[in-house]
Coordinates of C-alpha atoms and ligand atoms in Angstrom, one line a residue:
M979 CA 0.0 0.0 0.0
R980 CA 1.2 3.5 -0.9
L981 CA 0.1 5.8 1.8
S982 CA -0.5 8.6 -0.8
K983 CA -3.3 6.5 -2.2
F984 CA -4.6 5.4 1.2
H985 CA -6.9 7.4 3.5
L986 CA -4.8 8.3 6.6
A987 CA -6.4 11.0 8.7
T988 CA -4.5 11.6 11.9
T989 CA -4.9 14.4 14.4
R990 CA -2.8 15.8 17.1
E991 CA -5.5 16.6 19.6
A992 CA -8.0 14.1 21.0
P993 CA -11.6 15.2 21.5
A994 CA -12.2 16.2 25.1
D995 CA -14.9 13.6 25.6
A996 CA -12.5 10.7 25.0
E997 CA -11.8 9.5 28.5
I998 CA -9.5 6.6 28.1
V999 CA -6.3 6.2 26.2
S1000 CA -7.5 3.7 23.6
H1001 CA -10.5 5.9 22.7
Q1002 CA -8.2 8.9 22.4
L1003 CA -5.7 7.1 20.3
M1004 CA -8.2 5.4 18.0
L1005 CA -9.7 8.9 17.2
R1006 CA -6.3 10.5 16.8
A1007 CA -5.1 7.7 14.6
G1008 CA -8.3 8.1 12.6
M1009 CA -9.3 4.4 13.1
I1010 CA -12.9 5.2 14.0
R1011 CA -15.4 8.0 13.6
K1012 CA -18.5 8.4 15.7
L1013 CA -21.8 8.4 13.8
A1014 CA -24.1 8.5 16.8
S1015 CA -23.9 7.5 20.5
G1016 CA -22.2 4.1 20.6
I1017 CA -22.2 3.7 16.8
Y1018 CA -19.0 4.0 14.8
T1019 CA -17.6 3.9 11.3
W1020 CA -14.4 1.9 11.0
S1021 CA -12.0 3.8 8.7
P1022 CA -9.8 1.9 6.2
L1023 CA -7.0 2.0 8.8
G1024 CA -9.2 0.7 11.6
L1025 CA -10.7 -1.9 9.4
R1026 CA -7.2 -3.3 8.6
V1027 CA -6.7 -3.9 12.3
L1028 CA -10.2 -5.4 12.8
R1029 CA -9.5 -7.8 9.9
K1030 CA -6.3 -9.0 11.6
V1031 CA -8.3 -9.9 14.7
E1032 CA -11.1 -11.5 12.8
T1033 CA -8.5 -13.6 10.8
V1034 CA -6.9 -15.0 14.0
V1035 CA -10.3 -15.7 15.5
R1036 CA -11.5 -17.5 12.4
E1037 CA -8.4 -19.5 12.0
E1038 CA -8.5 -20.8 15.6
M1039 CA -12.3 -21.4 15.5
D1040 CA -11.8 -23.5 12.3
R1041 CA -8.8 -25.3 13.8
A1042 CA -11.0 -26.2 16.8
G1043 CA -13.5 -27.7 14.5
A1044 CA -16.2 -25.0 14.6
I1045 CA -18.1 -24.3 11.4
E1046 CA -18.9 -20.8 10.2
L1047 CA -22.4 -19.7 9.2
S1048 CA -24.1 -16.3 9.1
M1049 CA -27.3 -15.5 10.9
P1050 CA -29.6 -12.5 10.5
T1051 CA -29.2 -9.4 12.7
I1052 CA -32.9 -8.7 12.5
Q1053 CA -34.8 -11.4 14.4
P1054 CA -38.6 -12.0 14.8
R1055 CA -40.2 -11.4 18.2
E1056 CA -41.9 -14.9 18.2
L1057 CA -38.7 -16.7 18.6
W1058 CA -37.6 -14.4 21.5
D1059 CA -41.0 -15.0 23.1
E1060 CA -40.4 -18.8 23.0
T1061 CA -37.5 -18.3 25.4
G1062 CA -39.1 -15.5 27.3
R1063 CA -36.2 -13.2 26.5
W1064 CA -38.3 -10.7 24.6
Q1065 CA -39.3 -9.4 28.0
K1066 CA -36.3 -10.6 30.1
F1067 CA -33.5 -9.1 28.1
G1068 CA -34.7 -5.7 29.2
P1069 CA -34.1 -2.3 27.6
Q1070 CA -30.8 -3.4 26.0
L1071 CA -32.9 -5.2 23.4
L1072 CA -33.5 -2.8 20.5
K1073 CA -37.1 -3.5 19.2
I1074 CA -38.2 -2.7 15.7
R1075 CA -41.5 -2.8 13.8
D1076 CA -41.9 -3.4 10.1
R1077 CA -44.5 -1.8 7.8
K1078 CA -47.0 -4.6 8.8
E1079 CA -46.5 -3.8 12.4
A1080 CA -44.7 -7.1 13.0
E1081 CA -42.1 -6.9 15.8
Y1082 CA -38.4 -7.7 15.5
C1083 CA -35.3 -7.1 17.5
Y1084 CA -31.8 -6.3 16.4
A1085 CA -29.7 -9.3 17.7
P1086 CA -27.8 -8.6 20.9
T1087 CA -26.7 -12.3 20.7
A1088 CA -28.1 -15.3 18.8
E1089 CA -29.0 -18.2 21.1
E1090 CA -32.6 -18.2 19.8
V1091 CA -31.8 -18.1 16.1
V1092 CA -29.0 -20.7 16.3
T1093 CA -31.2 -23.1 18.4
D1094 CA -34.0 -22.6 15.9
F1095 CA -31.5 -23.5 13.2
A1096 CA -30.4 -26.6 15.1
R1097 CA -33.9 -27.8 15.8
N1098 CA -34.6 -27.7 12.1
E1099 CA -31.3 -29.1 10.9
L1100 CA -30.2 -31.7 13.5
R1101 CA -32.0 -35.0 13.6
S1102 CA -29.6 -37.6 14.9
Y1103 CA -26.9 -37.9 17.5
K1104 CA -24.7 -38.9 14.5
Q1105 CA -24.6 -35.2 13.6
L1106 CA -23.1 -34.3 17.0
P1107 CA -21.0 -32.8 18.3
V1108 CA -21.3 -29.7 16.2
N1109 CA -20.3 -26.1 16.8
F1110 CA -21.7 -23.3 14.6
Y1111 CA -20.1 -19.8 14.7
Q1112 CA -20.3 -16.4 13.0
V1113 CA -18.6 -13.1 13.1
Q1114 CA -21.5 -10.7 13.1
T1115 CA -22.7 -7.2 14.1
K1116 CA -24.6 -7.1 17.3
F1117 CA -26.6 -4.3 18.9
R1118 CA -27.2 -3.7 22.6
D1119 CA -28.9 -0.5 23.7
E1120 CA -26.3 0.0 26.5
I1121 CA -27.4 2.4 29.2
R1122 CA -24.1 4.2 29.1
P1123 CA -22.2 3.7 25.9
R1124 CA -18.6 4.9 26.5
F1125 CA -14.9 4.6 25.8
G1126 CA -15.5 4.4 22.0
V1127 CA -15.8 0.9 20.7
M1128 CA -15.0 -0.5 24.1
R1129 CA -18.6 -0.3 25.2
A1130 CA -20.5 0.6 22.1
R1131 CA -24.1 -0.1 21.2
E1132 CA -23.3 -1.5 17.8
F1133 CA -20.3 -3.9 17.8
I1134 CA -18.9 -7.0 16.2
M1135 CA -18.9 -10.3 18.1
K1136 CA -17.7 -13.7 17.2
D1137 CA -20.4 -15.9 18.6
A1138 CA -20.2 -19.7 18.6
Y1139 CA -22.7 -22.3 19.8
S1140 CA -22.0 -26.0 20.5
F1141 CA -24.6 -28.8 20.4
D1142 CA -24.0 -32.1 22.1
L1143 CA -26.0 -35.2 23.1
T1144 CA -24.8 -35.3 26.7
A1145 CA -23.6 -33.0 29.5
E1146 CA -20.2 -34.7 29.3
G1147 CA -20.1 -33.9 25.6
M1148 CA -21.0 -30.3 26.3
A1149 CA -18.2 -30.1 28.9
E1150 CA -15.7 -31.4 26.3
S1151 CA -16.9 -28.8 23.7
Y1152 CA -16.5 -26.1 26.3
R1153 CA -13.0 -27.3 27.0
I1154 CA -12.1 -27.2 23.3
M1155 CA -13.4 -23.6 23.1
H1156 CA -11.5 -22.6 26.2
A1157 CA -8.3 -23.9 24.6
A1158 CA -9.1 -22.1 21.3
Y1159 CA -9.7 -18.8 23.2
T1160 CA -6.4 -19.3 25.0
R1161 CA -4.7 -19.7 21.6
I1162 CA -6.5 -16.7 20.1
F1163 CA -5.4 -14.3 22.8
T1164 CA -1.9 -15.7 23.0
R1165 CA -1.5 -15.3 19.2
L1166 CA -2.8 -11.8 19.3
G1167 CA 0.0 -11.0 21.7
L1168 CA -2.2 -9.9 24.6
K1169 CA -1.6 -10.3 28.4
F1170 CA -4.8 -12.0 29.5
R1171 CA -6.4 -14.2 32.1
A1172 CA -9.4 -16.5 32.2
V1173 CA -11.5 -16.1 35.3
Q1174 CA -14.6 -17.7 36.7
A1175 CA -17.6 -15.6 35.9
D1176 CA -21.2 -14.9 36.6
T1177 CA -23.6 -16.1 33.9
G1178 CA -25.7 -12.9 33.7
A1179 CA -28.6 -12.6 31.2
I1180 CA -27.3 -15.5 29.0
G1181 CA -27.8 -18.0 31.8
G1182 CA -26.5 -21.6 32.3
S1183 CA -24.1 -23.2 34.7
A1184 CA -20.3 -23.0 34.3
S1185 CA -18.8 -19.9 32.7
Q1186 CA -15.5 -18.2 32.4
E1187 CA -14.5 -14.8 31.1
F1188 CA -11.3 -13.9 29.3
H1189 CA -9.9 -10.6 30.3
V1190 CA -7.2 -8.4 28.9
L1191 CA -5.4 -7.1 31.9
A1192 CA -5.3 -3.2 32.0
D1193 CA -5.7 -0.7 34.8
S1194 CA -8.5 1.1 32.9
G1195 CA -10.6 -2.2 32.8
E1196 CA -14.2 -1.9 34.0
D1197 CA -14.0 -5.3 35.8
A1198 CA -12.2 -6.1 39.0
L1199 CA -10.7 -9.6 39.1
A1200 CA -9.6 -11.5 42.1
F1201 CA -6.5 -13.8 42.0
S1202 CA -5.0 -16.1 44.6
D1203 CA -1.3 -15.5 45.3
T1204 CA -0.8 -19.2 45.8
S1205 CA -3.2 -21.2 43.6
D1206 CA -4.7 -20.7 40.1
Y1207 CA -7.9 -19.5 41.5
A1208 CA -9.1 -16.5 39.5
A1209 CA -12.6 -15.0 39.4
N1210 CA -14.5 -11.9 38.4
V1211 CA -15.1 -10.0 41.7
E1212 CA -18.8 -10.2 40.7
R1213 CA -18.5 -13.9 41.3
A1214 CA -15.8 -14.4 43.9
E1215 CA -17.0 -15.8 47.2
A1216 CA -16.1 -14.0 50.4
L1217 CA -15.5 -16.8 52.9
A1218 CA -17.0 -16.6 56.4
P1219 CA -14.4 -15.3 58.8
A1220 CA -12.7 -18.1 60.7
T1221 CA -13.3 -16.3 64.0
L1222 CA -16.5 -16.5 66.1
R1223 CA -18.5 -13.5 67.2
P1224 CA -17.3 -12.3 70.6
A1225 CA -19.7 -11.9 73.4
P1226 CA -21.2 -8.4 73.9
A1227 CA -19.0 -6.3 76.2
Q1228 CA -20.8 -2.9 75.9
D1229 CA -24.3 -1.6 76.5
L1230 CA -26.4 -0.3 73.7
K1231 CA -26.3 3.4 73.7
R1232 CA -27.9 6.0 71.5
V1233 CA -25.6 8.9 70.5
A1234 CA -26.3 12.1 68.7
T1235 CA -24.8 12.3 65.2
P1236 CA -26.7 15.4 64.0
T1237 CA -25.1 15.7 60.6
Q1238 CA -23.1 12.5 60.2
K1239 CA -24.8 10.5 57.5
T1240 CA -21.9 8.7 55.9
I1241 CA -19.8 5.9 57.4
E1242 CA -16.8 8.2 57.0
D1243 CA -18.4 11.1 58.9
V1244 CA -19.7 8.8 61.6
C1245 CA -16.3 7.2 62.1
A1246 CA -14.4 10.5 62.2
F1247 CA -17.0 11.9 64.7
L1248 CA -16.9 8.8 67.0
K1249 CA -13.2 8.1 66.4
I1250 CA -13.8 4.5 65.3
S1251 CA -12.8 2.4 62.3
P1252 CA -15.4 1.6 59.5
A1253 CA -14.7 -2.1 60.2
Q1254 CA -16.5 -1.5 63.6
C1255 CA -19.6 -0.1 61.9
I1256 CA -22.6 -1.8 60.3
K1257 CA -24.0 -0.1 57.2
T1258 CA -27.6 -0.9 56.3
L1259 CA -29.0 -0.8 52.8
I1260 CA -32.8 -1.0 52.3
V1261 CA -33.7 -2.6 49.0
R1262 CA -36.9 -3.7 47.3
G1263 CA -37.8 -7.3 48.1
N1264 CA -40.4 -9.6 46.7
E1265 CA -42.7 -8.5 49.4
G1266 CA -41.9 -5.1 50.8
L1267 CA -38.6 -3.9 52.0
V1268 CA -35.5 -5.9 52.9
A1269 CA -32.5 -4.8 55.0
L1270 CA -29.0 -5.8 53.8
C1271 CA -26.3 -5.3 56.5
L1272 CA -22.5 -5.1 55.7
R1273 CA -19.5 -4.1 57.6
G1274 CA -18.8 -0.3 57.1
D1275 CA -15.6 -0.9 55.1
H1276 CA -17.2 -3.5 52.8
E1277 CA -19.1 -2.9 49.6
L1278 CA -22.3 -4.7 48.5
N1279 CA -21.9 -7.1 45.6
E1280 CA -25.1 -6.5 43.7
I1281 CA -24.8 -9.7 41.7
K1282 CA -24.8 -11.7 44.9
A1283 CA -27.6 -9.7 46.4
A1284 CA -29.7 -10.1 43.2
K1285 CA -29.6 -13.9 43.8
L1286 CA -31.1 -13.7 47.3
P1287 CA -34.5 -15.5 47.4
E1288 CA -36.0 -12.5 49.1
L1289 CA -35.1 -10.2 46.2
P1290 CA -36.8 -10.2 42.7
G1291 CA -33.7 -11.1 40.7
E1292 CA -32.2 -7.6 40.9
S1293 CA -31.0 -5.4 43.8
L1294 CA -32.6 -2.0 43.7
L1295 CA -32.4 0.5 46.5
A1296 CA -35.8 1.3 47.9
D1297 CA -37.3 4.8 47.3
E1298 CA -36.6 7.3 50.1
A1299 CA -40.3 7.9 50.5
D1300 CA -41.0 4.2 51.1
I1301 CA -38.2 4.0 53.6
V1302 CA -39.5 7.0 55.5
K1303 CA -43.0 5.6 55.5
R1304 CA -42.0 2.1 56.7
I1305 CA -39.1 2.9 59.0
G1306 CA -39.7 6.5 59.9
C1307 CA -36.2 7.6 59.1
V1308 CA -34.2 8.8 56.2
P1309 CA -31.2 6.9 54.7
G1310 CA -28.0 7.9 56.5
F1311 CA -29.3 6.9 59.9
L1312 CA -30.7 3.4 59.2
G1313 CA -29.6 0.4 61.2
P1314 CA -30.8 -3.1 62.2
V1315 CA -31.7 -2.2 65.7
G1316 CA -35.5 -1.9 66.1
L1317 CA -36.4 -2.3 62.4
P1318 CA -40.1 -3.3 61.9
V1319 CA -40.3 -7.1 62.4
D1320 CA -41.7 -7.8 58.9
I1321 CA -38.5 -6.4 57.3
P1322 CA -36.0 -9.3 56.8
V1323 CA -32.5 -8.5 58.0
I1324 CA -29.9 -10.3 55.8
V1325 CA -26.5 -9.9 57.2
D1326 CA -23.2 -10.4 55.4
R1327 CA -20.9 -13.1 56.8
S1328 CA -18.2 -10.7 58.0
A1329 CA -20.8 -8.3 59.5
A1330 CA -22.4 -11.2 61.4
V1331 CA -19.2 -11.8 63.5
L1332 CA -19.0 -8.2 64.8
A1333 CA -19.8 -7.4 68.4
D1334 CA -20.2 -3.9 70.1
F1335 CA -20.7 -2.2 66.7
V1336 CA -21.9 1.2 65.6
C1337 CA -25.0 1.4 63.4
G1338 CA -27.7 3.9 62.5
G1339 CA -30.3 4.7 65.1
N1340 CA -33.4 4.6 62.8
A1341 CA -34.1 8.2 63.8
E1342 CA -32.7 11.2 62.1
G1343 CA -29.5 12.5 63.8
S1344 CA -28.7 9.5 65.8
H1345 CA -26.6 6.3 65.9
Y1346 CA -26.1 3.5 68.3
T1347 CA -22.9 2.4 69.8
G1348 CA -22.4 -0.9 71.6
A1349 CA -24.9 -2.7 69.4
N1350 CA -24.9 -6.5 69.3
W1351 CA -26.6 -9.1 67.1
E1352 CA -29.3 -11.2 68.7
R1353 CA -29.3 -9.2 71.9
D1354 CA -30.2 -5.9 70.1
A1355 CA -30.8 -6.7 66.5
R1356 CA -32.4 -9.6 64.6
I1357 CA -30.6 -11.7 62.0
T1358 CA -33.0 -13.3 59.6
R1359 CA -30.3 -14.9 57.6
I1360 CA -26.5 -14.7 57.2
A1361 CA -25.4 -14.6 53.5
D1362 CA -22.4 -13.8 51.4
L1363 CA -23.2 -10.2 50.3
R1364 CA -20.0 -8.3 49.8
K1365 CA -17.4 -7.8 47.2
V1366 CA -14.1 -9.5 48.1
V1367 CA -11.2 -7.2 48.8
A1368 CA -7.4 -7.6 48.5
G1369 CA -6.1 -9.6 51.5
D1370 CA -9.2 -11.8 51.8
P1371 CA -8.5 -15.6 51.9
S1372 CA -8.9 -17.3 48.5
P1373 CA -12.2 -19.1 48.3
D1374 CA -10.4 -22.4 47.3
G1375 CA -8.6 -22.3 50.7
K1376 CA -5.2 -21.6 49.2
G1377 CA -3.5 -18.3 49.7
T1378 CA -4.7 -14.7 49.7
L1379 CA -6.6 -12.7 47.1
G1380 CA -5.2 -9.8 45.2
I1381 CA -7.3 -7.6 42.9
A1382 CA -6.4 -6.6 39.3
R1383 CA -8.4 -4.9 36.6
G1384 CA -9.4 -6.4 33.3
I1385 CA -11.4 -5.8 30.1
E1386 CA -13.7 -8.6 29.2
V1387 CA -12.9 -9.7 25.7
G1388 CA -14.4 -13.2 25.7
H1389 CA -16.9 -15.3 27.5
V1390 CA -17.6 -19.0 27.4
F1391 CA -20.7 -20.6 28.9
Q1392 CA -22.0 -24.1 29.5
L1393 CA -25.7 -23.5 28.9
G1394 CA -27.1 -27.0 29.3
T1395 CA -30.6 -27.2 28.0
K1396 CA -31.8 -23.7 28.9
Y1397 CA -32.5 -22.7 25.2
S1398 CA -32.9 -26.2 23.6
E1399 CA -35.6 -27.1 26.1
A1400 CA -37.5 -23.8 25.6
L1401 CA -37.3 -24.2 21.8
H1402 CA -37.8 -28.0 21.8
A1403 CA -34.5 -28.7 20.0
T1404 CA -34.0 -32.4 20.2
V1405 CA -32.2 -35.2 18.3
L1406 CA -32.7 -39.0 18.3
D1407 CA -30.1 -40.9 20.3
D1408 CA -28.8 -44.4 19.4
A1409 CA -31.9 -46.0 21.1
G1410 CA -34.2 -43.9 18.9
Q1411 CA -35.2 -41.7 21.9
N1412 CA -35.7 -38.0 21.6
R1413 CA -33.0 -36.2 23.6
V1414 CA -32.9 -32.4 24.3
L1415 CA -29.6 -30.9 23.0
Q1416 CA -26.9 -29.8 25.4
M1417 CA -25.6 -26.4 24.4
G1418 CA -22.6 -24.2 25.1
C1419 CA -22.1 -20.6 23.8
Y1420 CA -18.9 -18.7 23.3
G1421 CA -18.5 -15.0 22.6
I1422 CA -15.5 -12.8 21.6
G1423 CA -15.8 -9.0 21.3
I1424 CA -13.9 -8.5 18.1
T1425 CA -14.2 -4.7 18.1
R1426 CA -13.5 -4.5 21.8
I1427 CA -10.3 -6.4 21.4
V1428 CA -8.9 -3.6 19.3
A1429 CA -9.5 -1.1 22.0
A1430 CA -8.3 -3.4 24.7
A1431 CA -5.0 -4.1 22.9
I1432 CA -4.3 -0.4 22.8
E1433 CA -5.1 0.0 26.5
Q1434 CA -2.3 -2.5 27.1
N1435 CA 0.1 -1.4 24.4
H1436 CA 0.8 2.3 24.0
D1437 CA 3.3 5.0 24.9
E1438 CA 3.4 8.9 24.7
A1439 CA 3.8 8.8 21.0
G1440 CA 0.8 6.5 20.3
I1441 CA -0.2 3.0 19.7
V1442 CA 2.4 0.1 20.0
W1443 CA 0.6 -2.7 18.2
P1444 CA 1.3 -6.3 19.1
E1445 CA 2.7 -7.4 15.7
P1446 CA -0.2 -9.7 14.8
M1447 CA -2.7 -6.8 15.0
A1448 CA -0.7 -4.1 13.3
P1449 CA -2.3 -2.6 10.1
W1450 CA 1.1 -3.2 8.4
Q1451 CA 4.2 -4.9 9.8
A1452 CA 6.6 -2.4 8.3
V1453 CA 6.7 1.1 6.7
I1454 CA 9.3 2.4 4.4
C1455 CA 9.8 6.2 4.6
L1456 CA 11.1 8.2 1.8
I1457 CA 13.2 11.2 2.7
N1458 CA 13.2 13.9 0.1
P1459 CA 12.4 11.6 -2.9
K1460 CA 11.6 14.4 -5.3
N1461 CA 15.2 15.6 -5.5
N1462 CA 16.6 12.2 -5.5
P1463 CA 15.4 9.4 -7.9
A1464 CA 17.8 7.0 -6.3
V1465 CA 15.8 7.2 -3.0
N1466 CA 12.7 6.4 -4.9
E1467 CA 14.3 3.5 -6.6
A1468 CA 15.8 2.0 -3.5
A1469 CA 12.6 2.4 -1.6
E1470 CA 10.5 0.8 -4.4
A1471 CA 12.9 -2.1 -4.6
L1472 CA 12.8 -2.7 -0.8
Y1473 CA 9.0 -2.3 -0.9
S1474 CA 8.7 -5.1 -3.5
E1475 CA 11.2 -7.3 -1.7
L1476 CA 9.5 -7.1 1.7
N1477 CA 6.0 -7.7 0.3
A1478 CA 7.3 -10.6 -1.8
R1479 CA 8.6 -12.1 1.4
G1480 CA 5.1 -11.9 2.9
I1481 CA 5.9 -8.9 5.2
E1482 CA 3.0 -6.6 4.9
T1483 CA 4.7 -3.3 4.1
C1484 CA 3.5 0.2 3.2
L1485 CA 5.3 3.0 1.6
D1486 CA 5.1 6.4 3.0
D1487 CA 5.2 8.4 -0.2
R1488 CA 3.0 11.3 1.1
G1489 CA 5.9 13.7 0.8
L1490 CA 5.7 14.8 4.5
R1491 CA 8.7 16.2 6.3
P1492 CA 10.4 13.6 8.5
G1493 CA 9.2 14.9 11.8
A1494 CA 5.5 14.9 10.8
M1495 CA 5.8 11.6 9.0
F1496 CA 7.5 9.8 11.9
A1497 CA 4.9 11.3 14.4
D1498 CA 2.1 9.9 12.3
L1499 CA 3.7 6.5 11.9
E1500 CA 4.4 6.2 15.7
L1501 CA 0.8 7.3 16.4
I1502 CA -0.7 4.5 14.2
G1503 CA 1.8 2.1 15.8
I1504 CA 3.5 0.3 12.8
P1505 CA 6.0 -2.1 14.4
H1506 CA 9.0 -1.6 12.0
R1507 CA 10.1 1.7 10.4
I1508 CA 12.7 1.8 7.6
V1509 CA 14.0 5.1 6.4
V1510 CA 15.5 5.4 2.9
S1511 CA 17.6 8.5 2.4
E1512 CA 20.3 9.8 0.2
R1513 CA 22.8 9.5 3.0
G1514 CA 21.8 5.9 3.7
I1515 CA 22.1 4.9 0.0
A1516 CA 25.6 6.4 -0.1
A1517 CA 26.5 4.2 2.9
G1518 CA 24.7 1.2 1.6
T1519 CA 22.4 1.1 4.7
F1520 CA 18.8 1.7 5.8
E1521 CA 17.9 3.4 9.0
Y1522 CA 15.8 1.0 11.0
R1523 CA 13.8 1.5 14.1
G1524 CA 11.4 -0.8 15.9
R1525 CA 8.4 0.8 17.5
R1526 CA 9.5 -0.1 21.0
D1527 CA 13.2 0.8 20.3
S1528 CA 14.6 4.0 21.8
E1529 CA 17.1 4.6 18.9
S1530 CA 17.4 3.8 15.3
R1531 CA 20.2 1.6 13.8
N1532 CA 21.8 1.7 10.3
L1533 CA 21.6 -1.8 8.8
D1534 CA 22.6 -3.2 5.5
Q1535 CA 19.9 -5.0 3.5
A1536 CA 20.8 -8.5 4.8
S1537 CA 20.7 -7.5 8.4
L1538 CA 17.5 -5.6 7.9
L1539 CA 15.8 -8.7 6.3
A1540 CA 17.2 -10.8 9.1
I1541 CA 15.0 -8.8 11.6
F1542 CA 11.9 -10.1 9.9
T1543 CA 13.0 -13.7 9.6
R1544 CA 14.0 -13.7 13.3
G1545 CA 10.6 -12.1 14.0
D1546 CA 11.8 -9.5 16.5
Ligands
ATP2073 P1 -20.2 -6.7 29.5 O1 -20.2 -7.3 30.9 O2 -18.9 -6.0 29.2 O3 -21.4 -5.8 29.3 P2 -21.4 -9.0 28.5 O4 -21.0 -10.0 29.6 O5 -22.8 -8.5 28.5 O6 -20.4 -7.8 28.5 P3 -21.4 -11.1 26.6 O7 -22.9 -11.3 26.5 O8 -20.6 -12.1 27.4 O9 -21.1 -9.7 27.1 O10 -20.8 -10.9 25.1 C1 -19.6 -11.5 24.6 C2 -18.5 -10.5 24.4 O11 -19.0 -9.4 23.6 C3 -18.0 -9.9 25.6 O12 -17.1 -10.7 26.2 C4 -17.4 -8.6 25.1 O13 -16.1 -8.8 24.7 C5 -18.3 -8.2 23.9 N1 -19.2 -7.1 24.2 C6 -20.4 -7.2 25.0 N2 -21.0 -6.0 25.1 C7 -20.2 -5.2 24.3 C8 -20.3 -3.8 24.0 N3 -21.4 -3.0 24.5 N4 -19.4 -3.2 23.2 C9 -18.4 -3.9 22.7 N5 -18.2 -5.2 23.0 C10 -19.1 -5.9 23.8
MG2074 MG1 -20.0 -11.6 29.5

């Protein structure tokens, strides 16, 4: 590719609303352009990178025995009604009507359509196992699209779906996909980890997420320092403390805290640590309000709370008006002592072993000190409610947890029969009996990977692509070609030579001055830069610089070519 014939559109400044580095750099490099909230055009440069990711993903899916197909992005409501997800998927599902008033959605994922395909196509166990995949545009009406293509509304996902006769077969298909994902992210040159995950709206039993490790990641991940335990914090269990609750030593006492509403303020005022406080959250239960109690220094894990049988599958704070009506006190002074008896009090495992704690007094401007469970406050149930923190014991009993941040780029699930049962997708087994298919599903965020790779690989000058994702492997820069035909000739010869050797090379013949040209090429992150100049030709050398190098080197052609054969 000659860059004079390509469309490069770099800028020095990033728009002010681009919060994270990858978003800024993708805009500055001219890889993406925003059309509407969460909806982007991929420029020719961006598309080259996207294609690299897609190619690696396709190669590894094919190698793992998955078969590519292509399913519609517009899907009929009836199918989504069969699984109940027309309602359950919630506002993320973009619903559309056609001219006959028939209802459709834009696919956020494709379990319904692939299971419909399977129930029509698969008749016998002899056709199993089978794994169908596609690389396809998805739409999710995200509540807060942000960070460019990282959390977009329209994005490209590779989605795969396995079908097996038995649960053991499904587990094997899952294992194969897990291995394929490991190969994909390794080949792409990313630092990543697979972690145990919550199954969310997709459902099913076992599931793991693949995360690219980056400080800007939206997800917190918990790792053991001793074992290979790794889990999304959403999912990580907080073990019950090994210690028992001490016996009460203090009397219950009401103290005035006229303006102290937060744990921080209360602790500063009473000169105690947050670990000696109970914070009480009042949420909407299935029948009326529910109190959730945690230690003051711990945070509620909303995913765990949503699974409590007392809650309707989500954890939503109650309206202040309801709280005032039922408890007679505003948030900020709530506590478990003296709550109305019909409000269940669910206490986190760590909070349940506290004695002589401080908590809200259920009256504006007051707290209790010296409060104790059972003696002063009811416990309806003890549950694991909190997010794990660094220093917690690992749930597998081995070592201590540390917390790192990650970007979810892939997710694998064992679904079992959740969709196949709802859609009556069955095959005949070897005894001629109808059996419901066992499914797995496996997603990779193709567009998100591009942004995640940049989060992990950049410097002050711009993007530093892992080689397999770079738009080109090498660029040849011409210095002052107009005045010197020999520069042109030497560059053209090297350009042909490198491309003939399968090294994707572009020629920067835009006629820019060296400073501006180099800045552009560093911004777009091309791994190898070769400068052809009059001086170099006279010396029989090229000036070479790797994108991660701090200085350039003068190399003769043989040494230059050796860099590519060695692959460094
Ligand atoms: P998240 O928790 O980030 O919202 P998810 O768990 O809802 O993602 P999945 O249903 O597991 O996503 O989808 C498979 C993959 O698709 C994810 O691992 C992620 O890489 C990608 N993906 C999901 N939502 C988006 C989005 N809004 N923008 C870009 N990529 C996305
Ligand atoms: Mg997910």
